[in-house]
Short mmCIF file of C-alpha atoms (C1' of nucleotides) in Angstrom, two decimals:
data_model
loop_
_atom_site.label_atom_id
_atom_site.label_comp_id
_atom_site.label_asym_id
_atom_site.label_seq_id
_atom_site.Cartn_x
_atom_site.Cartn_y
_atom_site.Cartn_z
CA MET J 53 -48.09 -44.57 212.98
CA LYS J 54 -47.24 -46.07 216.31
CA ASN J 55 -44.18 -48.00 217.21
CA ASN J 56 -44.89 -51.52 216.00
CA GLY J 57 -41.97 -53.21 217.64
CA SER J 58 -42.12 -54.91 220.97
CA VAL J 59 -40.47 -52.83 223.68
CA GLU J 60 -37.20 -54.06 225.00
CA THR J 61 -36.49 -52.77 228.48
CA GLY J 62 -32.99 -51.86 229.46
CA CYS J 63 -31.70 -51.49 225.92
CA LEU J 64 -28.54 -53.28 226.90
CA HIS J 65 -27.07 -53.93 223.49
CA CYS J 66 -27.82 -50.46 222.20
CA ASN J 67 -24.75 -49.35 220.32
CA VAL J 68 -26.12 -46.24 218.68
CA ARG J 69 -23.95 -43.95 220.76
CA LEU J 70 -20.81 -45.63 219.51
CA SER J 71 -21.39 -45.35 215.83
CA SER J 72 -23.09 -42.96 213.45
CA VAL J 73 -23.95 -39.35 214.03
CA PHE J 74 -23.93 -39.58 217.81
CA ASN J 75 -20.23 -40.25 218.17
CA VAL J 76 -19.66 -36.49 218.39
CA LEU J 77 -21.57 -36.21 221.65
CA ASP J 78 -19.79 -36.23 225.01
CA GLN J 79 -20.76 -38.64 227.77
CA GLU J 80 -23.18 -36.27 229.45
CA GLN J 81 -25.01 -35.45 226.25
CA THR J 82 -25.18 -39.11 225.35
CA GLN J 83 -26.70 -39.99 228.69
CA GLU J 84 -29.26 -37.22 228.39
CA LEU J 85 -30.27 -38.59 225.02
CA CYS J 86 -30.28 -42.21 226.19
CA ALA J 87 -32.61 -41.24 228.99
CA HIS J 88 -35.18 -40.21 226.42
CA LYS J 89 -35.02 -43.06 224.01
CA SER J 90 -36.76 -46.37 223.95
CA CYS J 91 -35.69 -49.47 222.12
CA ALA J 92 -37.77 -52.05 220.36
CA VAL J 93 -37.33 -55.24 218.43
CA TYR J 94 -38.94 -55.65 215.03
CA LYS J 95 -39.57 -58.86 213.16
CA LYS J 96 -38.67 -59.14 209.50
CA GLY J 97 -41.22 -57.40 207.32
CA GLN J 98 -42.59 -55.09 210.01
CA TYR J 99 -43.20 -51.42 209.37
CA VAL J 100 -41.16 -48.99 211.46
CA PHE J 101 -43.20 -46.11 210.11
CA THR J 102 -45.51 -45.63 207.17
CA GLU J 103 -46.14 -43.08 204.44
CA ASN J 104 -48.12 -40.06 205.62
CA GLY J 105 -47.49 -40.82 209.28
CA LEU J 106 -46.31 -38.10 211.63
CA PRO J 107 -42.84 -38.50 213.10
CA ASN J 108 -42.48 -38.23 216.81
CA GLY J 109 -38.89 -39.15 217.12
CA LEU J 110 -35.70 -40.21 215.46
CA PHE J 111 -35.09 -43.89 214.80
CA CYS J 112 -31.63 -45.35 215.23
CA ILE J 113 -30.79 -48.78 213.92
CA ASN J 114 -29.00 -50.97 216.41
CA SER J 115 -29.11 -53.99 214.21
CA GLY J 116 -30.96 -55.12 211.14
CA LYS J 117 -31.48 -53.81 207.65
CA ILE J 118 -34.33 -51.60 206.54
CA LYS J 119 -35.74 -50.48 203.22
CA LEU J 120 -37.37 -47.12 202.66
CA THR J 121 -40.08 -47.49 200.08
CA THR J 122 -42.75 -45.39 198.55
CA THR J 123 -45.75 -46.49 196.58
CA GLY J 124 -46.45 -45.20 193.08
CA TYR J 125 -49.97 -44.37 191.98
CA ASP J 126 -50.47 -47.82 190.45
CA GLY J 127 -49.30 -49.55 193.61
CA LYS J 128 -45.81 -50.34 192.40
CA GLU J 129 -43.19 -50.01 195.09
CA GLN J 130 -40.04 -47.95 194.75
CA ILE J 131 -37.12 -48.56 197.07
CA LEU J 132 -35.63 -45.17 197.79
CA ARG J 133 -32.97 -45.93 200.37
CA LEU J 134 -31.43 -48.82 202.18
CA VAL J 135 -30.52 -48.40 205.81
CA LYS J 136 -28.18 -50.39 208.01
CA SER J 137 -26.96 -50.78 211.55
CA GLY J 138 -25.65 -47.51 212.95
CA ASP J 139 -27.74 -45.40 210.61
CA ILE J 140 -30.42 -42.99 211.63
CA LEU J 141 -33.87 -43.36 210.14
CA GLY J 142 -36.79 -41.03 209.63
CA TYR J 143 -34.71 -37.87 210.04
CA ARG J 144 -35.96 -36.06 206.92
CA ALA J 145 -39.63 -35.77 207.82
CA LEU J 146 -38.69 -35.08 211.43
CA LEU J 147 -36.33 -32.21 210.61
CA SER J 148 -38.60 -30.56 208.08
CA ASN J 149 -41.64 -31.08 210.26
CA GLU J 150 -43.54 -33.01 207.63
CA ARG J 151 -45.27 -36.32 207.33
CA TYR J 152 -43.23 -39.30 206.21
CA HIS J 153 -43.19 -39.51 202.46
CA CYS J 154 -42.07 -43.10 202.50
CA SER J 155 -42.44 -46.22 204.62
CA ALA J 156 -39.70 -48.07 206.46
CA VAL J 157 -39.83 -51.86 206.44
CA THR J 158 -37.39 -54.22 208.06
CA LEU J 159 -35.61 -56.64 205.71
CA GLU J 160 -34.67 -58.85 208.63
CA ASP J 161 -35.21 -58.88 212.39
CA ALA J 162 -34.04 -55.56 213.75
CA SER J 163 -33.40 -53.71 216.96
CA ILE J 164 -34.27 -50.04 216.73
CA CYS J 165 -34.26 -47.13 219.18
CA ILE J 166 -36.50 -44.13 218.97
CA ILE J 167 -35.26 -40.87 220.43
CA ASP J 168 -38.01 -38.53 221.52
CA LYS J 169 -38.51 -35.67 219.07
CA LYS J 170 -38.19 -32.88 221.65
CA TYR J 171 -34.94 -34.19 223.10
CA PHE J 172 -33.43 -34.78 219.72
CA PHE J 173 -34.17 -31.20 218.71
CA ASP J 174 -32.73 -29.97 221.98
CA ALA J 175 -29.60 -31.99 221.37
CA LEU J 176 -29.31 -30.55 217.87
CA ALA J 177 -29.66 -26.99 219.11
CA ALA J 178 -27.13 -27.63 221.86
CA SER J 179 -24.58 -29.35 219.68
CA PRO J 180 -23.70 -27.81 216.33
CA LYS J 181 -21.40 -30.78 215.86
CA LEU J 182 -24.33 -33.17 216.01
CA MET J 183 -26.25 -30.95 213.64
CA PHE J 184 -23.36 -31.05 211.19
CA GLU J 185 -23.26 -34.82 211.39
CA VAL J 186 -26.95 -35.02 210.56
CA VAL J 187 -26.45 -32.53 207.75
CA LYS J 188 -23.63 -34.66 206.37
CA LYS J 189 -25.91 -37.69 206.46
CA MET J 190 -28.63 -35.84 204.60
CA SER J 191 -26.10 -34.46 202.17
CA HIS J 192 -24.90 -37.98 201.46
CA ASP J 193 -28.44 -39.22 200.93
CA LEU J 194 -29.11 -36.32 198.57
CA LYS J 195 -26.02 -37.12 196.55
CA THR J 196 -26.99 -40.78 196.42
CA ALA J 197 -30.49 -39.85 195.26
CA GLU J 198 -29.15 -37.60 192.54
CA ASP J 199 -26.75 -40.28 191.36
CA HIS J 200 -29.74 -42.57 191.16
CA ILE J 201 -31.58 -39.99 189.06
CA VAL J 202 -28.72 -39.85 186.56
CA SER J 203 -28.60 -43.61 186.44
CA LEU J 204 -32.35 -44.00 185.88
CA SER J 205 -32.28 -41.28 183.30
CA GLN J 206 -29.30 -42.32 181.25
CA LYS J 207 -28.53 -45.98 181.74
CA ASN J 208 -30.28 -49.04 180.43
CA VAL J 209 -31.67 -51.76 182.65
CA ARG J 210 -28.61 -53.98 182.34
CA GLU J 211 -26.27 -51.20 183.45
CA ARG J 212 -28.56 -50.23 186.30
CA MET J 213 -28.81 -53.83 187.43
CA ALA J 214 -25.03 -54.17 187.63
CA GLU J 215 -24.92 -50.84 189.42
CA ALA J 216 -27.53 -52.00 191.91
CA LEU J 217 -25.43 -55.02 192.82
CA LEU J 218 -22.44 -52.75 193.37
CA PHE J 219 -24.64 -50.48 195.45
CA LEU J 220 -25.70 -53.41 197.62
CA LYS J 221 -22.06 -54.33 198.06
CA ALA J 222 -21.20 -50.75 199.03
CA THR J 223 -24.11 -50.55 201.45
CA TYR J 224 -24.12 -53.91 203.19
CA GLY J 225 -20.80 -55.43 202.21
CA PHE J 226 -19.97 -59.11 201.91
CA GLU J 227 -20.42 -62.07 204.21
CA GLU J 228 -17.42 -63.90 205.68
CA ASP J 229 -16.69 -65.56 202.35
CA ASN J 230 -15.87 -62.10 201.02
CA GLN J 231 -18.06 -62.41 197.96
CA THR J 232 -21.65 -63.05 199.01
CA LEU J 233 -23.77 -59.93 199.43
CA ASN J 234 -24.75 -59.54 203.05
CA VAL J 235 -28.40 -58.87 202.34
CA SER J 236 -31.33 -60.91 201.08
CA LEU J 237 -33.73 -59.18 198.75
CA SER J 238 -36.38 -60.75 196.59
CA ARG J 239 -36.11 -60.29 192.84
CA GLU J 240 -39.11 -58.03 193.07
CA GLU J 241 -37.38 -55.84 195.65
CA ILE J 242 -34.30 -55.56 193.50
CA ALA J 243 -36.54 -54.60 190.60
CA ASP J 244 -38.19 -52.00 192.80
CA TYR J 245 -34.81 -50.43 193.39
CA VAL J 246 -33.54 -50.71 189.82
CA GLY J 247 -36.75 -49.40 188.32
CA THR J 248 -37.62 -52.32 186.11
CA SER J 249 -40.08 -55.20 185.97
CA THR J 250 -39.58 -58.27 188.11
CA GLU J 251 -39.25 -60.41 184.98
CA SER J 252 -36.49 -58.26 183.54
CA CYS J 253 -34.73 -58.34 186.88
CA ILE J 254 -34.89 -62.13 187.05
CA ARG J 255 -33.75 -62.43 183.44
CA LEU J 256 -30.75 -60.17 183.92
CA LEU J 257 -29.65 -61.82 187.14
CA SER J 258 -29.88 -65.22 185.43
CA GLU J 259 -27.83 -63.83 182.58
CA PHE J 260 -25.17 -62.43 184.92
CA ASN J 261 -25.18 -65.83 186.59
CA THR J 262 -24.68 -67.61 183.26
CA ASP J 263 -21.92 -65.17 182.36
CA LYS J 264 -20.20 -65.93 185.69
CA LEU J 265 -20.37 -62.32 186.87
CA ILE J 266 -22.37 -63.44 189.85
CA GLN J 267 -23.55 -66.65 191.43
CA LEU J 268 -27.14 -67.17 192.51
CA LYS J 269 -28.16 -69.43 195.38
CA GLY J 270 -31.74 -68.67 196.21
CA LYS J 271 -31.82 -65.10 197.45
CA LYS J 272 -28.09 -65.11 198.06
CA ILE J 273 -26.03 -63.34 195.44
CA SER J 274 -22.26 -63.69 195.23
CA ILE J 275 -20.11 -61.41 193.15
CA LEU J 276 -17.65 -63.54 191.21
CA ASN J 277 -16.19 -60.99 188.81
CA LEU J 278 -16.24 -57.54 190.32
CA GLN J 279 -14.21 -55.97 187.53
CA LYS J 280 -16.56 -57.14 184.84
CA LEU J 281 -19.56 -56.10 186.89
CA ILE J 282 -18.11 -52.58 187.12
CA GLN J 283 -17.62 -52.61 183.35
CA THR J 284 -21.19 -53.74 182.85
CA ALA J 285 -22.41 -50.95 185.09
CA ASN J 286 -20.47 -48.47 182.97
CA ILE J 287 -19.01 -46.62 185.93
CA GLU J 288 -16.22 -44.13 185.39
CA ASN J 289 -13.79 -45.24 188.09
CA MET G 207 -13.39 -23.06 189.79
CA LYS G 208 -13.22 -19.32 190.29
CA ASN G 209 -16.04 -16.88 190.29
CA ASN G 210 -16.72 -16.25 186.63
CA GLY G 211 -19.06 -13.32 187.02
CA SER G 212 -17.97 -9.72 186.84
CA VAL G 213 -17.78 -8.15 190.28
CA GLU G 214 -20.45 -5.65 191.14
CA THR G 215 -19.32 -3.28 193.86
CA GLY G 216 -21.78 -2.09 196.45
CA CYS G 217 -24.27 -4.89 195.88
CA LEU G 218 -27.09 -2.38 196.11
CA HIS G 219 -29.92 -4.50 194.85
CA CYS G 220 -28.96 -7.51 196.90
CA ASN G 221 -32.16 -8.90 198.34
CA VAL G 222 -30.85 -12.15 199.74
CA ARG G 223 -31.36 -11.06 203.34
CA LEU G 224 -35.04 -10.48 202.71
CA SER G 225 -35.94 -13.80 201.28
CA SER G 226 -34.83 -17.41 201.63
CA VAL G 227 -32.96 -18.93 204.51
CA PHE G 228 -31.47 -15.68 205.80
CA ASN G 229 -34.75 -14.14 206.89
CA VAL G 230 -34.22 -15.72 210.31
CA LEU G 231 -31.13 -13.63 211.01
CA ASP G 232 -31.31 -10.43 213.04
CA GLN G 233 -29.93 -7.16 211.72
CA GLU G 234 -26.53 -7.56 213.34
CA GLN G 235 -26.04 -11.08 212.01
CA THR G 236 -27.14 -9.99 208.56
CA GLN G 237 -24.65 -7.15 208.51
CA GLU G 238 -21.85 -9.42 209.64
CA LEU G 239 -22.69 -11.77 206.79
CA CYS G 240 -23.10 -8.99 204.25
CA ALA G 241 -19.67 -7.71 205.15
CA HIS G 242 -18.21 -10.98 203.95
CA LYS G 243 -20.04 -11.48 200.74
CA SER G 244 -19.37 -10.27 197.26
CA CYS G 245 -21.82 -9.96 194.44
CA ALA G 246 -21.36 -10.60 190.76
CA VAL G 247 -23.33 -10.48 187.56
CA TYR G 248 -23.40 -13.48 185.26
CA LYS G 249 -24.40 -13.57 181.63
CA LYS G 250 -26.77 -16.24 180.37
CA GLY G 251 -24.97 -19.54 179.89
CA GLN G 252 -22.11 -18.82 182.28
CA TYR G 253 -20.92 -21.35 184.82
CA VAL G 254 -21.27 -20.36 188.47
CA PHE G 255 -19.31 -23.42 189.50
CA THR G 256 -18.36 -26.66 187.82
CA GLU G 257 -18.33 -30.36 188.62
CA ASN G 258 -15.35 -31.40 190.76
CA GLY G 259 -14.59 -27.84 191.78
CA LEU G 260 -13.99 -26.99 195.43
CA PRO G 261 -16.54 -24.73 197.10
CA ASN G 262 -15.26 -21.70 198.90
CA GLY G 263 -18.53 -20.11 199.75
CA LEU G 264 -22.28 -20.18 199.51
CA PHE G 265 -23.99 -18.69 196.47
CA CYS G 266 -27.21 -16.76 196.86
CA ILE G 267 -29.32 -15.89 193.86
CA ASN G 268 -30.41 -12.29 193.74
CA SER G 269 -31.96 -12.62 190.35
CA GLY G 270 -31.86 -15.03 187.47
CA LYS G 271 -32.50 -18.73 187.01
CA ILE G 272 -29.93 -21.45 187.23
CA LYS G 273 -29.77 -25.11 186.32
CA LEU G 274 -27.74 -27.68 188.22
CA THR G 275 -26.51 -30.29 185.80
CA THR G 276 -24.27 -33.26 185.86
CA THR G 277 -22.69 -35.07 182.96
CA GLY G 278 -23.22 -38.78 182.41
CA TYR G 279 -20.36 -40.98 181.23
CA ASP G 280 -21.37 -40.62 177.60
CA GLY G 281 -21.51 -36.85 177.84
CA LYS G 282 -25.26 -36.60 178.15
CA GLU G 283 -26.41 -33.90 180.53
CA GLN G 284 -28.80 -34.44 183.38
CA ILE G 285 -30.59 -31.51 184.96
CA LEU G 286 -30.78 -32.27 188.67
CA ARG G 287 -32.23 -29.11 190.12
CA LEU G 288 -33.56 -25.76 189.05
CA VAL G 289 -32.77 -22.74 191.17
CA LYS G 290 -34.42 -19.36 191.32
CA SER G 291 -34.12 -15.92 192.86
CA GLY G 292 -33.91 -16.09 196.65
CA ASP G 293 -32.52 -19.61 196.62
CA ILE G 294 -29.16 -20.65 197.91
CA LEU G 295 -26.83 -22.53 195.61
CA GLY G 296 -23.88 -24.83 196.16
CA TYR G 297 -24.77 -25.60 199.76
CA ARG G 298 -24.52 -29.37 199.54
CA ALA G 299 -20.85 -29.68 198.64
CA LEU G 300 -20.02 -26.82 201.00
CA LEU G 301 -21.74 -28.37 204.01
CA SER G 302 -20.39 -31.85 203.46
CA ASN G 303 -16.93 -30.54 202.65
CA GLU G 304 -16.81 -32.19 199.25
CA ARG G 305 -16.23 -31.19 195.67
CA TYR G 306 -19.22 -30.10 193.63
CA HIS G 307 -20.84 -33.10 192.03
CA CYS G 308 -22.68 -30.97 189.52
CA SER G 309 -22.26 -27.74 187.62
CA ALA G 310 -24.36 -24.60 187.93
CA VAL G 311 -25.18 -22.76 184.71
CA THR G 312 -27.26 -19.60 184.40
CA LEU G 313 -30.37 -19.90 182.23
CA GLU G 314 -30.55 -16.12 181.91
CA ASP G 315 -28.54 -13.14 183.11
CA ALA G 316 -28.19 -13.41 186.86
CA SER G 317 -26.98 -11.54 189.89
CA ILE G 318 -25.42 -13.79 192.47
CA CYS G 319 -23.70 -13.22 195.81
CA ILE G 320 -21.09 -15.47 197.31
CA ILE G 321 -20.77 -15.61 201.06
CA ASP G 322 -17.35 -16.58 202.30
CA LYS G 323 -17.22 -20.15 203.54
CA LYS G 324 -15.75 -19.36 206.95
CA TYR G 325 -18.31 -16.70 207.76
CA PHE G 326 -21.16 -18.84 206.59
CA PHE G 327 -20.07 -21.67 208.85
CA ASP G 328 -19.68 -19.23 211.74
CA ALA G 329 -23.18 -17.96 211.10
CA LEU G 330 -24.51 -21.53 211.06
CA ALA G 331 -22.81 -22.38 214.34
CA ALA G 332 -24.07 -19.15 215.90
CA SER G 333 -27.63 -19.47 214.70
CA PRO G 334 -29.39 -22.80 215.03
CA LYS G 335 -32.33 -21.12 213.35
CA LEU G 336 -30.29 -20.50 210.23
CA MET G 337 -29.04 -24.06 210.35
CA PHE G 338 -32.61 -25.33 210.52
CA GLU G 339 -33.53 -23.22 207.53
CA VAL G 340 -30.69 -24.72 205.53
CA VAL G 341 -31.66 -28.18 206.71
CA LYS G 342 -35.22 -27.55 205.57
CA LYS G 343 -33.94 -26.48 202.17
CA MET G 344 -31.85 -29.63 201.84
CA SER G 345 -34.73 -31.72 203.10
CA HIS G 346 -36.94 -30.24 200.41
CA ASP G 347 -34.35 -30.92 197.72
CA LEU G 348 -34.02 -34.50 198.94
CA LYS G 349 -37.76 -35.02 198.77
CA THR G 350 -37.85 -33.51 195.29
CA ALA G 351 -35.03 -35.80 194.18
CA GLU G 352 -36.78 -38.86 195.55
CA ASP G 353 -40.02 -37.89 193.86
CA HIS G 354 -38.01 -37.63 190.66
CA ILE G 355 -36.64 -41.13 191.23
CA VAL G 356 -40.14 -42.57 191.55
CA SER G 357 -41.21 -40.73 188.43
CA LEU G 358 -38.23 -41.91 186.37
CA SER G 359 -38.68 -45.40 187.67
CA GLN G 360 -42.39 -45.86 187.24
CA LYS G 361 -43.76 -43.42 184.72
CA ASN G 362 -43.51 -43.38 180.96
CA VAL G 363 -42.06 -40.51 178.98
CA ARG G 364 -45.43 -38.89 178.28
CA GLU G 365 -46.33 -38.81 181.96
CA ARG G 366 -42.92 -37.50 182.93
CA MET G 367 -43.12 -34.79 180.29
CA ALA G 368 -46.45 -33.55 181.66
CA GLU G 369 -44.99 -33.74 185.14
CA ALA G 370 -41.97 -31.71 184.06
CA LEU G 371 -44.19 -28.92 182.79
CA LEU G 372 -46.02 -28.91 186.11
CA PHE G 373 -42.69 -28.86 187.88
CA LEU G 374 -41.60 -25.84 185.86
CA LYS G 375 -44.83 -24.12 186.77
CA ALA G 376 -44.31 -24.92 190.46
CA THR G 377 -40.72 -23.72 190.36
CA TYR G 378 -40.82 -20.58 188.25
CA GLY G 379 -44.52 -19.81 187.99
CA PHE G 380 -46.29 -18.01 185.19
CA GLU G 381 -45.69 -14.72 183.45
CA GLU G 382 -48.17 -11.85 183.75
CA ASP G 383 -50.60 -13.58 181.38
CA ASN G 384 -51.00 -16.24 184.06
CA GLN G 385 -50.40 -19.14 181.71
CA THR G 386 -46.96 -18.82 180.12
CA LEU G 387 -44.16 -20.58 182.00
CA ASN G 388 -41.74 -18.00 183.30
CA VAL G 389 -38.64 -19.80 182.08
CA SER G 390 -37.10 -20.55 178.70
CA LEU G 391 -35.52 -23.92 178.25
CA SER G 392 -34.46 -25.56 175.04
CA ARG G 393 -36.12 -28.83 174.08
CA GLU G 394 -32.81 -30.51 174.79
CA GLU G 395 -32.74 -29.07 178.31
CA ILE G 396 -36.26 -30.24 178.98
CA ALA G 397 -35.24 -33.67 177.70
CA ASP G 398 -32.24 -33.57 180.04
CA TYR G 399 -34.59 -33.05 182.94
CA VAL G 400 -37.22 -35.56 181.86
CA GLY G 401 -34.69 -38.25 181.05
CA THR G 402 -35.55 -38.81 177.42
CA SER G 403 -34.16 -38.07 173.97
CA THR G 404 -34.47 -34.60 172.48
CA GLU G 405 -36.57 -36.01 169.64
CA SER G 406 -39.06 -37.64 171.97
CA CYS G 407 -39.27 -34.41 173.94
CA ILE G 408 -40.00 -32.38 170.81
CA ARG G 409 -42.54 -34.92 169.63
CA LEU G 410 -44.43 -34.96 172.92
CA LEU G 411 -44.50 -31.18 173.24
CA SER G 412 -45.84 -30.93 169.70
CA GLU G 413 -48.45 -33.49 170.57
CA PHE G 414 -49.49 -31.63 173.73
CA ASN G 415 -49.64 -28.53 171.57
CA THR G 416 -51.88 -30.25 169.03
CA ASP G 417 -54.06 -31.57 171.83
CA LYS G 418 -54.40 -28.02 173.19
CA LEU G 419 -52.87 -28.94 176.54
CA ILE G 420 -50.18 -26.36 175.96
CA GLN G 421 -49.30 -23.72 173.43
CA LEU G 422 -45.84 -23.43 171.95
CA LYS G 423 -44.33 -20.16 170.77
CA GLY G 424 -40.65 -20.69 170.24
CA LYS G 425 -39.20 -21.50 173.65
CA LYS G 426 -42.23 -20.10 175.42
CA ILE G 427 -44.65 -22.68 176.71
CA SER G 428 -48.13 -21.77 177.89
CA ILE G 429 -50.31 -24.13 179.84
CA LEU G 430 -53.79 -24.06 178.35
CA ASN G 431 -55.40 -27.00 180.12
CA LEU G 432 -53.90 -27.51 183.54
CA GLN G 433 -56.43 -30.11 184.61
CA LYS G 434 -55.76 -32.32 181.63
CA LEU G 435 -52.02 -31.88 182.04
CA ILE G 436 -52.34 -33.11 185.62
CA GLN G 437 -54.32 -36.09 184.35
CA THR G 438 -51.67 -36.80 181.75
CA ALA G 439 -48.99 -36.64 184.41
CA ASN G 440 -50.94 -39.19 186.44
CA ILE G 441 -50.55 -37.33 189.69
CA GLU G 442 -52.61 -38.35 192.68
CA ASN G 443 -53.88 -34.97 193.78
"C1'" DC W 5 -45.73 -84.06 205.19
"C1'" DT W 6 -49.06 -82.38 202.00
"C1'" DT W 7 -51.41 -78.49 200.05
"C1'" DT W 8 -51.39 -73.85 198.85
"C1'" DT W 9 -49.16 -69.76 197.90
"C1'" DT W 10 -45.38 -67.18 196.64
"C1'" DT W 11 -41.27 -66.66 194.20
"C1'" DT W 12 -38.34 -67.66 190.44
"C1'" DA W 13 -37.80 -68.82 185.67
"C1'" DT W 14 -38.27 -68.55 180.67
"C1'" DG W 15 -40.54 -68.09 176.12
"C1'" DA W 16 -43.53 -65.24 172.93
"C1'" DT W 17 -45.53 -60.96 171.83
"C1'" DT W 18 -46.35 -56.21 172.05
"C1'" DT W 19 -45.34 -51.65 173.27
"C1'" DT W 20 -42.47 -47.94 173.99
"C1'" DA W 21 -39.07 -44.98 173.02
"C1'" DA W 22 -34.42 -44.57 171.09
"C1'" DT W 23 -31.94 -43.97 167.00
"C1'" DC W 24 -31.30 -42.74 162.30
"C1'" DA W 25 -32.40 -39.73 158.61
"C1'" DT W 26 -33.72 -35.57 156.54
"C1'" DG W 27 -35.78 -31.11 156.18
"C1'" DT W 28 -37.18 -26.62 158.10
"C1'" DT W 29 -36.99 -22.91 161.02
"C1'" DT W 30 -34.74 -19.85 164.10
"C1'" DC W 31 -30.85 -17.76 166.02
"C1'" DT W 32 -26.01 -15.70 165.78
"C1'" DG W 33 -21.97 -13.57 164.11
"C1'" DC W 34 -20.06 -11.03 160.58
"C1'" DG E 243 -28.98 -9.02 155.30
"C1'" DC E 244 -26.61 -13.14 154.60
"C1'" DA E 245 -24.01 -17.45 155.75
"C1'" DG E 246 -23.48 -20.81 158.94
"C1'" DA E 247 -24.84 -22.98 162.99
"C1'" DA E 248 -27.94 -24.43 166.22
"C1'" DA E 249 -32.49 -25.72 167.42
"C1'" DC E 250 -36.81 -27.62 166.13
"C1'" DA E 251 -39.65 -30.87 163.60
"C1'" DT E 252 -41.23 -35.21 161.75
"C1'" DG E 253 -41.06 -39.77 159.38
"C1'" DA E 254 -39.00 -44.54 159.26
"C1'" DT E 255 -36.57 -48.10 161.49
"C1'" DT E 256 -34.59 -50.50 165.18
"C1'" DA E 257 -33.77 -51.79 169.76
"C1'" DA E 258 -35.05 -52.26 174.42
"C1'" DA E 259 -37.87 -53.60 177.80
"C1'" DA E 260 -42.65 -54.28 179.33
"C1'" DT E 261 -46.31 -57.35 179.31
"C1'" DC E 262 -48.56 -61.71 178.78
"C1'" DA E 263 -48.42 -66.53 179.44
"C1'" DT E 264 -47.06 -70.67 181.53
"C1'" DA E 265 -44.43 -73.61 184.37
"C1'" DA E 266 -41.11 -75.09 187.86
"C1'" DA E 267 -39.18 -74.46 192.31
"C1'" DA E 268 -39.29 -72.88 196.86
"C1'" DA E 269 -41.52 -71.30 200.92
"C1'" DA E 270 -45.38 -71.02 203.99
"C1'" DA E 271 -49.52 -72.76 205.97
"C1'" DG E 272 -52.24 -76.13 207.67
#
DNA sequence: CTTTTTTTATGATTTTAATCATGTTTCTGC
DNA sequence: GCAGAAACATGATTAAAATCATAAAAAAAG
């Protein structure tokens, strides 16, 4: 899959080097890497890469939110991960030299760099620190995935729905009002993360709304009663 | 959590260096590592490490099968991964410098080495090749976990049960008869992997048995009709 | 600024799988 | 070899959530 975004010369507002895994690089290493990256702007809903495509670089999110989804045999989508500004994207297939097993779609307009495969591997080999950062990222994603497995396996839809809202809060945080989730997902997308039907998702959100756990305004979800939401999610902390 | 196994001096039949991630090391590196490992024998059902424990080394399975499980809030177990001879164990928490988030329990008598944390990290820093091998292992486990998420999210219990049997085949293979799964799990353990109740697990296995997809003899499961099992699992290959 | 399409919403029905209940078989310790 | 415990088995009932159906609201397209 080719880079779908429109190229943005100069890459002035690229802040990848400041945040995320690349903060362990020194100035020289950073410049070397920057020399072999290109930045692009993606509109909401665009694919950054698609299932079965071959990776030819590492994506770094400058701005924007991205969902990693895979398609089940019957066409139903599953949201596997949610990615945000400062995160790296597409590292798994790249590192294990495989095809992408999921697609990356922007949830809003995004600015994304791609670092050339060869230079990224060189940088990894040259900097064990960088390698450890990437490993930590993967380790975190593995833990998150396994937590999700336990949740899907042992919790009912209501608990998972509450958990999903807490996950969105943990991932993207709140807007300035300190209670509205800083991400807009359709009910179907939320269902695709929770592992339920769209109808059940809508029903439960309405119910949480009625019970004053959350407040719904279109796609915007505000968390009104965090404590009760945690209780509903049945989380042990 | 301390090493629960009884120490086995000499570690004569240690074959870790031959298989798995360590095959990329040269003789000198292997010897350095071997000098800082200790081997132990575990009886069936023993814990190798437990949830919330602090890792102080990397486990390598010489022989035996191990399950990685975590406990849900209501005490229900979830089997997250299955580990076999030649595999490394406990790498995630070690690499990300965290506590174990799951426990490792032997499914049969096992012989396991532990490589001292410090020396393992030194070896990783010294050998990018080794690091890449570990990264590939983690990448594989992440992919497996995400496949499991899709399965739990989108498939019904019958499909997941068939899939689990195929997973067991892929992981542990067959016995000499070329059809009996080379691992013995209780119905409850299978249920803890599939994400269902023990009763449903028993019922479905009986049904597969009646339908001649499999043959049950105590804990031994033989796959009689692989093609139909694949169909039942609804797998797209 | 309408028309069409998509998304959200909610009720009714059906399906799935959990739970409850009970009995049998197999394993384990003495 | 026997007693007790654990694991396996199976039927009946209940609960959960999917599906089906329809409609309102919102968004997108013309």
